[in-house]
XYZ file of C-alpha atoms in Angstrom:
350
model
C -0.436 -0.161 0.018
C 1.355 3.237 -0.661
C -0.799 5.118 2.479
C -0.355 9.292 3.346
C 1.433 8.517 6.878
C 3.846 6.385 7.536
C 3.639 2.451 6.770
C 4.275 1.183 10.401
C 1.290 2.037 11.716
C -1.009 0.948 8.401
C 1.680 -2.868 8.884
C 0.647 -3.267 12.679
C -2.839 -2.090 12.459
C -3.035 -5.368 9.685
C -1.047 -7.919 11.293
C -3.833 -7.227 14.432
C -6.613 -7.632 12.081
C -4.374 -11.175 10.344
C -4.104 -12.595 13.821
C -7.722 -12.173 14.919
C -8.866 -13.719 11.495
C -6.677 -16.472 11.566
C -7.101 -17.190 15.249
C -10.801 -17.259 14.833
C -11.584 -13.959 17.422
C -12.811 -11.811 14.304
C -15.039 -13.423 11.956
C -14.973 -11.955 7.999
C -17.779 -10.603 6.551
C -19.865 -11.910 3.985
C -18.580 -12.596 0.180
C -21.098 -9.801 -0.674
C -20.519 -7.146 1.560
C -16.924 -7.544 1.719
C -17.107 -6.726 -2.630
C -19.298 -4.275 -2.162
C -17.082 -2.967 0.673
C -13.981 -2.852 -2.381
C -16.186 -1.785 -5.023
C -16.575 1.273 -3.157
C -13.436 2.171 -1.651
C -11.910 2.298 -5.139
C -14.160 4.435 -6.480
C -13.180 6.933 -3.505
C -9.793 6.401 -4.551
C -9.828 6.461 -7.812
C -12.023 10.472 -7.118
C -9.272 11.603 -4.972
C -5.498 10.177 -6.856
C -7.001 9.238 -9.897
C -6.841 6.287 -11.891
C -3.129 5.670 -11.663
C -2.427 2.470 -9.000
C -5.671 3.429 -6.839
C -6.764 0.069 -5.285
C -2.607 0.749 -3.669
C -3.290 4.424 -2.044
C -4.656 4.923 1.194
C -5.475 7.451 3.370
C -3.318 6.666 6.874
C -5.959 8.321 9.350
C -8.762 6.833 7.850
C -8.239 3.139 7.630
C -6.543 3.492 10.977
C -9.981 4.549 11.886
C -11.244 1.806 9.978
C -8.839 -1.245 11.423
C -9.932 0.346 15.238
C -13.744 0.061 14.490
C -13.119 -3.404 12.733
C -10.903 -4.559 15.795
C -14.076 -3.621 18.465
C -15.809 -7.066 16.560
C -12.647 -8.773 18.267
C -13.418 -11.890 20.553
C -11.793 -12.153 24.054
C -8.559 -14.443 23.493
C -9.033 -17.918 24.511
C -6.792 -20.197 26.447
C -6.991 -23.190 23.265
C -7.027 -20.565 20.690
C -5.951 -21.569 17.388
C -5.100 -25.166 19.345
C -5.224 -28.376 17.287
C -6.946 -30.730 18.753
C -7.588 -34.391 18.119
C -10.348 -36.713 20.154
C -10.291 -40.441 20.214
C -14.005 -41.617 20.938
C -15.083 -38.570 19.889
C -18.639 -39.909 19.569
C -19.171 -40.947 22.984
C -20.645 -39.131 26.407
C -16.787 -37.907 27.338
C -15.768 -37.040 23.970
C -18.811 -35.294 22.291
C -17.901 -33.263 25.637
C -14.572 -31.838 25.083
C -15.145 -31.855 21.184
C -18.267 -29.035 22.226
C -15.995 -27.494 24.716
C -12.231 -27.293 23.259
C -13.899 -25.518 20.002
C -15.773 -22.869 22.629
C -12.579 -22.236 23.954
C -11.087 -21.948 20.242
C -9.186 -24.352 19.322
C -9.651 -26.996 16.226
C -11.147 -30.419 16.607
C -11.218 -33.400 14.763
C -12.603 -36.728 16.475
C -11.657 -40.115 15.732
C -14.234 -43.023 16.855
C -15.031 -46.546 15.671
C -18.067 -45.469 13.209
C -18.513 -42.299 11.739
C -20.833 -39.346 13.331
C -21.975 -36.115 11.632
C -24.768 -35.425 14.848
C -21.307 -34.501 16.500
C -20.266 -31.054 17.733
C -16.844 -31.556 16.076
C -15.826 -33.649 12.921
C -15.657 -37.000 13.902
C -13.831 -40.252 11.261
C -14.723 -43.562 11.552
C -11.211 -45.509 12.696
C -10.924 -48.701 14.436
C -8.116 -48.271 16.853
C -7.322 -51.085 17.552
C -6.420 -51.845 13.593
C -2.661 -50.391 12.575
C -3.736 -49.703 9.559
C -6.648 -48.284 10.230
C -4.956 -45.781 12.587
C -2.846 -44.438 10.132
C -5.269 -43.270 8.043
C -7.380 -41.891 10.805
C -4.364 -39.647 11.953
C -3.406 -38.682 7.976
C -6.659 -37.236 7.483
C -6.805 -35.344 11.128
C -3.718 -33.987 10.348
C -4.879 -32.761 6.646
C -8.524 -31.748 8.388
C -6.496 -29.485 10.988
C -4.106 -27.792 8.505
C -0.921 -30.243 8.480
C -0.484 -30.913 12.728
C -1.852 -31.867 16.164
C -0.859 -29.729 19.202
C -2.928 -31.723 21.260
C -4.186 -35.102 21.483
C -7.083 -36.262 24.254
C -6.559 -40.599 24.581
C -10.338 -40.708 25.729
C -11.561 -43.659 24.060
C -12.118 -46.497 26.307
C -14.877 -49.589 26.712
C -15.868 -51.717 30.270
C -17.419 -54.850 30.481
C -17.301 -57.394 32.975
C -14.209 -59.053 33.401
C -13.338 -61.200 37.218
C -9.289 -61.340 37.884
C -10.276 -64.514 38.875
C -11.581 -66.474 34.876
C -9.307 -66.989 32.117
C -9.221 -63.587 29.577
C -12.271 -63.711 27.279
C -13.057 -62.352 24.225
C -14.269 -58.993 26.062
C -10.908 -58.922 28.443
C -8.633 -58.524 24.860
C -11.281 -56.264 23.226
C -10.303 -54.240 26.532
C -6.733 -54.230 26.444
C -6.395 -53.499 22.630
C -8.820 -50.247 23.368
C -8.211 -49.088 26.168
C -4.009 -49.646 25.895
C -3.280 -50.187 22.895
C -5.095 -48.713 21.172
C -4.715 -45.539 22.669
C -0.471 -46.007 22.656
C -0.884 -46.673 19.145
C -2.708 -43.290 18.770
C -0.287 -41.720 19.869
C 2.891 -43.197 18.170
C 1.249 -41.584 15.340
C 0.722 -38.188 16.697
C 3.972 -37.915 17.995
C 6.101 -36.801 15.742
C 3.138 -33.584 15.472
C 2.765 -33.168 19.000
C 6.969 -32.893 19.465
C 6.506 -30.553 16.203
C 4.348 -28.372 18.051
C 6.502 -28.918 21.749
C 2.461 -29.417 22.801
C 1.424 -32.269 25.171
C -1.042 -35.352 25.207
C -3.117 -36.024 27.931
C -4.693 -39.602 29.109
C -7.712 -40.561 30.432
C -7.274 -42.957 33.143
C -9.518 -43.978 36.178
C -9.741 -43.980 39.324
C -9.787 -47.682 38.737
C -6.352 -47.921 38.204
C -5.205 -47.461 40.895
C -8.392 -48.352 43.150
C -8.860 -51.440 41.646
C -12.474 -52.309 42.357
C -14.398 -56.490 41.631
C -15.476 -57.245 39.248
C -14.255 -55.243 36.660
C -10.297 -56.103 36.710
C -10.290 -55.849 32.311
C -10.941 -51.967 32.870
C -9.116 -51.306 35.979
C -6.057 -54.080 34.545
C -5.805 -51.792 31.384
C -6.532 -48.452 32.822
C -3.701 -48.840 35.186
C -1.677 -49.962 32.120
C -2.511 -46.644 30.149
C -0.929 -44.687 33.060
C 2.237 -47.171 33.016
C 2.312 -46.583 29.520
C 1.726 -42.448 30.289
C 4.679 -42.409 32.714
C 7.454 -43.754 30.584
C 5.787 -41.785 27.016
C 6.784 -39.348 30.009
C 10.437 -40.366 30.818
C 10.638 -41.160 26.933
C 9.619 -37.479 25.416
C 8.882 -35.299 28.740
C 11.386 -33.140 27.105
C 9.642 -31.727 23.912
C 5.838 -33.222 25.054
C 3.953 -32.578 28.382
C 2.159 -36.207 29.111
C -0.659 -36.011 31.331
C -2.786 -38.844 32.586
C -6.484 -38.107 34.243
C -8.696 -39.794 36.479
C -12.630 -39.482 36.560
C -14.266 -41.529 39.072
C -17.779 -43.331 37.653
C -19.986 -40.744 35.692
C -22.684 -42.526 33.285
C -22.733 -43.249 30.740
C -23.311 -45.944 28.207
C -19.693 -47.949 28.896
C -21.848 -49.304 32.166
C -24.443 -50.694 30.798
C -22.887 -53.787 29.123
C -21.112 -54.596 33.387
C -25.303 -53.638 34.653
C -26.519 -56.550 31.794
C -23.999 -58.791 33.998
C -25.594 -58.166 36.792
C -21.799 -56.611 38.681
C -23.160 -53.133 38.310
C -20.803 -51.167 40.277
C -23.291 -48.711 41.216
C -23.199 -48.190 45.529
C -19.461 -49.123 45.284
C -18.255 -46.574 42.906
C -19.809 -43.007 43.642
C -20.674 -41.030 40.105
C -19.505 -37.784 39.632
C -20.858 -34.868 36.850
C -19.540 -34.454 33.388
C -19.300 -31.467 33.866
C -16.002 -31.699 35.674
C -13.800 -34.679 33.634
C -13.883 -32.191 31.348
C -13.347 -29.246 32.892
C -10.028 -30.860 34.488
C -9.067 -32.088 30.863
C -9.102 -28.228 29.810
C -7.653 -27.450 33.053
C -4.577 -30.151 32.047
C -4.325 -28.364 28.657
C -4.281 -25.799 29.178
C -1.973 -25.254 32.136
C 1.516 -23.503 31.297
C 3.617 -26.625 32.076
C 1.614 -30.309 31.980
C 0.673 -31.718 34.830
C 1.520 -35.554 35.204
C -2.147 -36.762 37.383
C -4.815 -35.150 38.000
C -8.188 -35.985 39.531
C -11.143 -35.169 38.861
C -13.023 -34.449 42.198
C -11.566 -33.675 46.092
C -12.637 -37.018 47.066
C -10.861 -38.106 43.220
C -7.473 -36.581 45.100
C -8.156 -38.121 48.314
C -8.698 -41.838 47.013
C -6.041 -41.387 44.751
C -3.433 -40.354 47.635
C -4.867 -43.199 50.241
C -3.710 -45.539 47.227
C -0.860 -44.964 47.000
C 0.169 -43.838 50.668
C -1.695 -46.370 51.761
C -2.144 -49.224 49.743
C -3.168 -52.014 51.885
C -5.835 -49.736 54.076
C -7.135 -48.827 50.811
C -7.711 -52.838 50.373
C -9.603 -53.063 53.231
C -12.005 -50.080 52.314
C -12.723 -51.917 48.741
C -12.997 -55.340 50.285
C -15.470 -53.803 52.822
C -17.477 -51.895 50.401
C -17.920 -55.148 48.408
C -18.898 -57.724 51.374
C -21.302 -54.895 52.265
C -22.815 -55.495 48.145
C -22.463 -58.993 48.433
C -24.344 -59.269 51.317
C -27.271 -56.910 49.832
C -27.148 -58.741 47.344
C -25.697 -57.227 44.303
C -24.373 -59.102 42.806
C -26.770 -62.315 43.217
C -28.092 -62.620 39.562
C -24.749 -62.475 38.308
C -22.765 -65.531 37.208
C -19.374 -64.337 36.656
C -19.801 -63.740 40.350
C -20.657 -66.896 41.463
C -16.300 -67.367 43.052
C -16.937 -63.871 44.817
C -20.215 -65.327 46.353
C -18.736 -68.632 47.535
C -15.954 -67.349 49.223
C -18.612 -64.942 50.763
C -20.713 -67.579 51.328
C -23.272 -66.546 49.663
C -23.700 -69.301 46.840
C -26.521 -70.789 45.842
């Protein structure tokens, strides 16, 4: 541009407009409105400066006043403005809530789930996290949709179901280990080069059962404890370039508990439900913290349980045993074939 005043003031004003546009804080007008505006400006420039490159000439005072008016419409910067986020299990209870919150905070979000979901608040592509080839293609497509990179990965995909530790590993046990641990491992490995370049972070959503296991859902607790161990090892290997956080929610009412409830092994009365919003806020806090926290509990009770499990494991075991015994005495597992051994050892068989 050729202005009637200092070029530095013009360049600085344009940089503010560009930054506001790139971070999504300033919405561009409609195409018709923009065309009408530039046509009027070109006509005014020709009236003032003639036909010698009028499209390059501006009145600096008028231009700066216009930029100031435009910037009044800029939304306040949000903690996740401009960051590119990939969420697994994005069509589920946690995933949908996380996608909506991240988007609200200014992030660009893409999700992966077993089946594509056009009703989700963010684009969700179909991807089988237990199939390495599907993971490779899914991550590549997510990177493309996010504009060439990933800043934050949230390993949220998970599967629960009845699987007592005393029985031989069933197909359900293998399925939970494949998704809850190996699926997260595979997605993280595929995404890690992008996370390293961004110097950002990965969040693994484990479970309170990773530190305070509850029978008879052994597969879930084991797989989530293994996920936490994976996060700890990843932190030691890549922590100089990527922040690694593990979040430990307790029970949230969602379809993941349906199969356990149908098998007569409901955790109702064993694990206290917590609101979904609290889990989402804990994940957002981990993502937006200046430094990635190591372990995050989602409630005050959760922090107490985690401290108890780590510093007084014998006491934690006694509390769990007493809770389970009370549930057995109340007849909670009476109709559950998978709890036959548990009932027999508590003198409740038959």
